[in-house]
XYZ file of C-alpha atoms in Angstrom:
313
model
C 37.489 18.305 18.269
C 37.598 14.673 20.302
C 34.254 14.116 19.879
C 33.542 15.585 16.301
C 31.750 12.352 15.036
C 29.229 11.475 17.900
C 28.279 15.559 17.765
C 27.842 15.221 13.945
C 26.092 11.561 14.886
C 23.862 14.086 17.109
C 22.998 15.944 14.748
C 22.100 13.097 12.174
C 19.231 12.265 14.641
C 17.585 15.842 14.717
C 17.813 16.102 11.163
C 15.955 12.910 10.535
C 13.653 13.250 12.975
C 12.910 16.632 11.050
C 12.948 14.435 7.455
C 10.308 11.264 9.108
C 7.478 14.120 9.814
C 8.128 15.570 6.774
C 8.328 12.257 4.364
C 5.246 10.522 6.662
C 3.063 13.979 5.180
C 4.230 13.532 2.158
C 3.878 9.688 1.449
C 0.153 9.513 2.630
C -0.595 11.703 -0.111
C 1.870 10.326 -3.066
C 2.838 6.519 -2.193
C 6.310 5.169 -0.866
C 7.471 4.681 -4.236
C 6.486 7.913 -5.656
C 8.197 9.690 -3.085
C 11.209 7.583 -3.157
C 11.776 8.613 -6.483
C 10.677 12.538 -5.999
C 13.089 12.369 -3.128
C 16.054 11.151 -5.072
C 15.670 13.126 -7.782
C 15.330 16.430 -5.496
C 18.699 15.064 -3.565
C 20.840 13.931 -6.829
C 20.045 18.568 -7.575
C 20.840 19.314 -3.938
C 23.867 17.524 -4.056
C 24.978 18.137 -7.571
C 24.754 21.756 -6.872
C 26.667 21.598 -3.761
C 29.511 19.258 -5.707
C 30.029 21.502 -8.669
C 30.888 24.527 -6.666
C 32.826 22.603 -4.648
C 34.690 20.336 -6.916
C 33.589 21.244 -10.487
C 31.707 18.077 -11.053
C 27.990 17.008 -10.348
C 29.055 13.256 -10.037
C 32.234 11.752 -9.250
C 33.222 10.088 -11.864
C 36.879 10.141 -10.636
C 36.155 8.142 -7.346
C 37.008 4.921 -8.711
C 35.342 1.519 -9.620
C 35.514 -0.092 -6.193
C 34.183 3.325 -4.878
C 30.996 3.107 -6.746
C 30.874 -1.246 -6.237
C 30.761 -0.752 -2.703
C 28.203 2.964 -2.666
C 26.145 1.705 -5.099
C 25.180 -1.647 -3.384
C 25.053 1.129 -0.027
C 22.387 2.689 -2.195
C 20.813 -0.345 -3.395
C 20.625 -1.790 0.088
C 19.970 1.502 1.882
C 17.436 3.328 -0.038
C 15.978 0.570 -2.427
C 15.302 -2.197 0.377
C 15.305 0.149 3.617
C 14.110 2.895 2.618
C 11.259 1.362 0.428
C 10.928 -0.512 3.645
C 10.330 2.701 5.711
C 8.306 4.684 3.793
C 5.779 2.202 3.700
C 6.026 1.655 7.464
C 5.255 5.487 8.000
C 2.371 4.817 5.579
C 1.272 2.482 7.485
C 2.003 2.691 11.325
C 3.518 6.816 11.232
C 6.844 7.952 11.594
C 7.125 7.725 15.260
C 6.574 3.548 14.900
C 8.688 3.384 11.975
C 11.943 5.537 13.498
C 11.188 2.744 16.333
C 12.288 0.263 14.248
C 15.438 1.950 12.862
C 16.898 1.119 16.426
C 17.606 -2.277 14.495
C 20.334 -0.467 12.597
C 23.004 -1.169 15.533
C 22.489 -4.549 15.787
C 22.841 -4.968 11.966
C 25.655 -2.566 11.305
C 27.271 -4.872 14.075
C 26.651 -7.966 12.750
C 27.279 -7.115 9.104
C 30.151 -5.045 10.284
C 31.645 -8.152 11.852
C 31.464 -10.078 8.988
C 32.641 -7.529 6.190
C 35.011 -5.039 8.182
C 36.449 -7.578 10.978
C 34.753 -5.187 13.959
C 34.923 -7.169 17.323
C 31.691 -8.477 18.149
C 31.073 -9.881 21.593
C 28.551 -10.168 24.800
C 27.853 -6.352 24.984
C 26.295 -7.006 21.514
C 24.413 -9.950 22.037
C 23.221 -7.850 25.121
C 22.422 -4.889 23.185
C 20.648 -6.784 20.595
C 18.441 -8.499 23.676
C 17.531 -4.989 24.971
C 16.465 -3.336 22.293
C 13.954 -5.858 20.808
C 12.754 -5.775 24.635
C 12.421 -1.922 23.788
C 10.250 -2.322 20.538
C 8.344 -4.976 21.760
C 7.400 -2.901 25.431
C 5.877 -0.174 22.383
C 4.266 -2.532 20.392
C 2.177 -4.506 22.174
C -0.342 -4.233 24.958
C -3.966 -5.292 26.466
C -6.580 -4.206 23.763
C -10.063 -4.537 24.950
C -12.279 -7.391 23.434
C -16.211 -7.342 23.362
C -16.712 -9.640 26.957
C -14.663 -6.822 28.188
C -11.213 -8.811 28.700
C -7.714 -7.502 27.760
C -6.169 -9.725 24.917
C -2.418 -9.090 24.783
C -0.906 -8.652 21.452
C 0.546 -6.691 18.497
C -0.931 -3.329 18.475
C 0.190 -2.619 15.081
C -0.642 -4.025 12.046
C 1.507 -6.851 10.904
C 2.429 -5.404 7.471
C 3.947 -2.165 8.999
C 6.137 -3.789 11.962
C 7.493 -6.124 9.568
C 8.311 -2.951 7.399
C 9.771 -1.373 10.052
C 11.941 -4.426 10.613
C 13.054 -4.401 6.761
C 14.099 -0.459 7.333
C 15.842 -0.749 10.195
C 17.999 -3.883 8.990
C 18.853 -1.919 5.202
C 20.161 0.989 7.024
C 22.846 -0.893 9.406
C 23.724 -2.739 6.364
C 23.786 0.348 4.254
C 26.116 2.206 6.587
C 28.782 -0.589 6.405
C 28.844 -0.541 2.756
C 28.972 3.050 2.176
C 32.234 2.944 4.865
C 33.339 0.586 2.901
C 32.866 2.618 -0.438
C 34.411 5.413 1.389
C 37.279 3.829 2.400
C 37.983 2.649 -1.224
C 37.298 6.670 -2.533
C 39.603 7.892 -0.328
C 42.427 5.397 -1.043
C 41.824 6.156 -4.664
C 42.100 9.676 -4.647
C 43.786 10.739 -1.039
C 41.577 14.361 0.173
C 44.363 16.655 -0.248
C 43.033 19.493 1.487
C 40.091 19.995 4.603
C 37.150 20.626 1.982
C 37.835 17.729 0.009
C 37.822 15.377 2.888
C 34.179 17.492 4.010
C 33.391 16.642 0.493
C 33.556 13.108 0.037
C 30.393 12.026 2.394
C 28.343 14.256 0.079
C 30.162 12.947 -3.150
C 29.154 9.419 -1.755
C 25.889 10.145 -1.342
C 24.898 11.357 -4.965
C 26.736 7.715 -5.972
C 23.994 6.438 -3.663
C 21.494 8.144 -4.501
C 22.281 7.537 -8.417
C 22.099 3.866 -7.810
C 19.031 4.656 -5.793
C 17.402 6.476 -8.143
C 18.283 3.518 -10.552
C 16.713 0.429 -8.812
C 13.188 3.034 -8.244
C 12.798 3.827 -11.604
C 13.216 -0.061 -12.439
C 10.624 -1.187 -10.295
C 8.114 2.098 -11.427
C 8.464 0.491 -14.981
C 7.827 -3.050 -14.087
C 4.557 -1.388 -12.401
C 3.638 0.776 -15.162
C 3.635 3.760 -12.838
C 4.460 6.878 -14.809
C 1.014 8.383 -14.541
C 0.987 7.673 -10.734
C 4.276 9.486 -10.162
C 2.738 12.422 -12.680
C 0.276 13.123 -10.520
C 1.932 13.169 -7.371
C 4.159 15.588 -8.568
C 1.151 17.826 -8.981
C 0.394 17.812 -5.449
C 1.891 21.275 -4.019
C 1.827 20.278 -0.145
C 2.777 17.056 -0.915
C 6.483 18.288 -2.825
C 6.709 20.537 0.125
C 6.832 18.128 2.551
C 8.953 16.011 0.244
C 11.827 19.398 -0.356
C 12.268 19.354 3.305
C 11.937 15.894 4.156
C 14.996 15.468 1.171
C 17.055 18.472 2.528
C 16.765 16.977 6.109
C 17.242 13.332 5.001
C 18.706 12.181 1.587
C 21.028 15.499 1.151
C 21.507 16.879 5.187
C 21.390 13.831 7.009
C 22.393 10.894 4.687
C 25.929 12.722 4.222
C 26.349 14.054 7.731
C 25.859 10.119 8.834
C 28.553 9.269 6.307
C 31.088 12.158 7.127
C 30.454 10.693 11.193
C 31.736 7.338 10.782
C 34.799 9.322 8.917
C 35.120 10.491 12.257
C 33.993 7.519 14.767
C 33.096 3.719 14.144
C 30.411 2.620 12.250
C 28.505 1.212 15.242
C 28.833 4.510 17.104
C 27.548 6.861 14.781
C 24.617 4.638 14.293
C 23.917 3.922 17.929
C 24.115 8.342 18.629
C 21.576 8.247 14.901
C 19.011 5.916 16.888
C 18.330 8.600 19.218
C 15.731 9.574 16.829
C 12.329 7.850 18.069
C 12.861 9.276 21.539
C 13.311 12.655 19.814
C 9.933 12.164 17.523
C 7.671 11.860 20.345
C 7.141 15.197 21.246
C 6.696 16.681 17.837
C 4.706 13.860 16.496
C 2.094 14.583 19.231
C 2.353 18.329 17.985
C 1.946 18.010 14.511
C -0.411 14.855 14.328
C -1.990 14.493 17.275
C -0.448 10.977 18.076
C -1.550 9.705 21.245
C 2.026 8.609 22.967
C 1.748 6.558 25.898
C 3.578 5.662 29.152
C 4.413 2.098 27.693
C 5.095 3.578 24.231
C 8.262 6.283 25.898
C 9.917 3.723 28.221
C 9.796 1.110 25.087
C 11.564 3.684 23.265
C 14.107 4.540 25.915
C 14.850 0.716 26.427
C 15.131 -0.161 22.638
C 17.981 3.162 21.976
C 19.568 1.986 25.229
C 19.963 -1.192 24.093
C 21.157 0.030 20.875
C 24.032 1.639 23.280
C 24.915 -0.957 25.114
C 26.196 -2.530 21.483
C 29.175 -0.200 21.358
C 29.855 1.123 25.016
């Protein structure tokens, strides 16, 4: 199929626009960090299931020590510092805000791609880059009526959540070039000799991440003394709902269809098609919450994922 990775790419964005309503539930009720560590934990089962029927082994051991260098700083970078990043953004200014801000992936996949792969990096970037910070700040600011009834133009989020957002969307362009680069090392060490095992590898990547992940969580829980915390969200039936699908969308689903796309097409590609997510959330975040999405709030996301395009047309 020509264009196998920018339909799997596609498909990335429904699935975590699926995981952000689920996860933005779920964290108001257990905490970023809770979740983050509920959320690994159900994806490390997802995925071991799916790799021992598939290969005989929950973890792959045999994928080689530059392999699991180069997916565990992925997962370090990607789920520890951007993920951290944006489920605390969802806490704070929802889902749809916070997928906003992932259209700062491009820009730093480019970037970081440029200066650990070698991928050409020229005007169309820089122009890219320009547009879609044009697009997030069109959604995030506006006239806000003061008490002598005069607009006062500004941030219309609070500060703590955009610069979240920012953190989020920067660890998962930076993830995405590691984990290509930890692929590229897995499959030099042990060549997919048939079409499963070559299907196999994102998701064999992914439970490195996620073990990594997992890792790095349960460090900072014990620095915070936050056993009884993550106790009692467990407890919380709705809550580990939410968190199930949000993992099968995101950590298991999407997280290893986005790694088997840039198998399939380049890194900045698959995360441009990925981006499409916050024009995607604003319908069902209306349903489901009852967000009120404005004029200025749809064309800022239009121009921030079209200037996430213009990085790799």
């Amino acid at each position: 199929m020509t264009y196998l990775g920018e339909t799997i790419s596609l498909c990335v964005a429904i699935s975590w626009t699926a995981t952000a309503l689920c996860f933005e539930y779920a964290g108001k009720r257990t905490g970023a960090l809770n979740l983050n560590i509920i959320r690994l934990l159900m994806a490390m089962v997802m995925l071991g299931i799916t790799l021992t029927f598939t290969s005989g082994s929950a973890v792959p051991f045999d994928a080689g020590g530059e392999a699991w260098l180069w997916l565990g700083v992925s997962g370090l970078v990607g789920y520890v510092f951007g993920d951290f990043c944006l489920l605390n953004s969802y806490n704070i200014i929802g889902s749809r805000f916070g997928q906003l801000f992932m259209t700062l992936a491009p820009p730093a996949a480019a970037i970081s791609g440029y200066f650990l792969l070698g991928e050409e990096l020229g005007i169309k970037a820089i122009a890219g880059m320009a547009v879609t910070l044009l697009g997030i700040g069109i959604s995030i600011t506006g006239g806000t009526e003061t008490v002598d009834s005069h607009k006062k133009h500004g941030i219309t989020l609070p500060l703590s959540g955009v610069l979240f957002g920012i953190g989020a969307g920067i660890g998962q362009g930076i993830g995405l070039v590691f984990s290509k680069m930890g692929m590229d090392a897995y499959i030099a060490h042990i060549p997919p000799q048939t079409p499963l095992e070559e299907m196999m590898i994102p998701f064999a990547s992914t439970q490195i991440r996620a073990i990594t992940g997992l890792a790095g969580f349960l460090l900072i829980m014990a620095a915070r003394r936050g056993g009884k915390s993550l106790m009692m969200s467990m407890k919380n039936g709705r809550a580990m709902t939410a968190a199930a699908g949000g993992t099968f969308f995101g950590p298991f689903l999407g997280v290893s269809l986005s790694l088997l796309a840039v198998q399939f097409t380049e890194a900045g590609i698959a995360s441009t098609l990925m981006a499409l997510t916050p024009i995607m959330i604003l319908l069902p975040s209306h349903l489901f919450f009852k967000e009120k999405v404005t004029a200025r709030q749809i064309a800022g996301a239009f121009v921030s994922v079209t200037g996430a395009s213009l990085f790799f047309i």
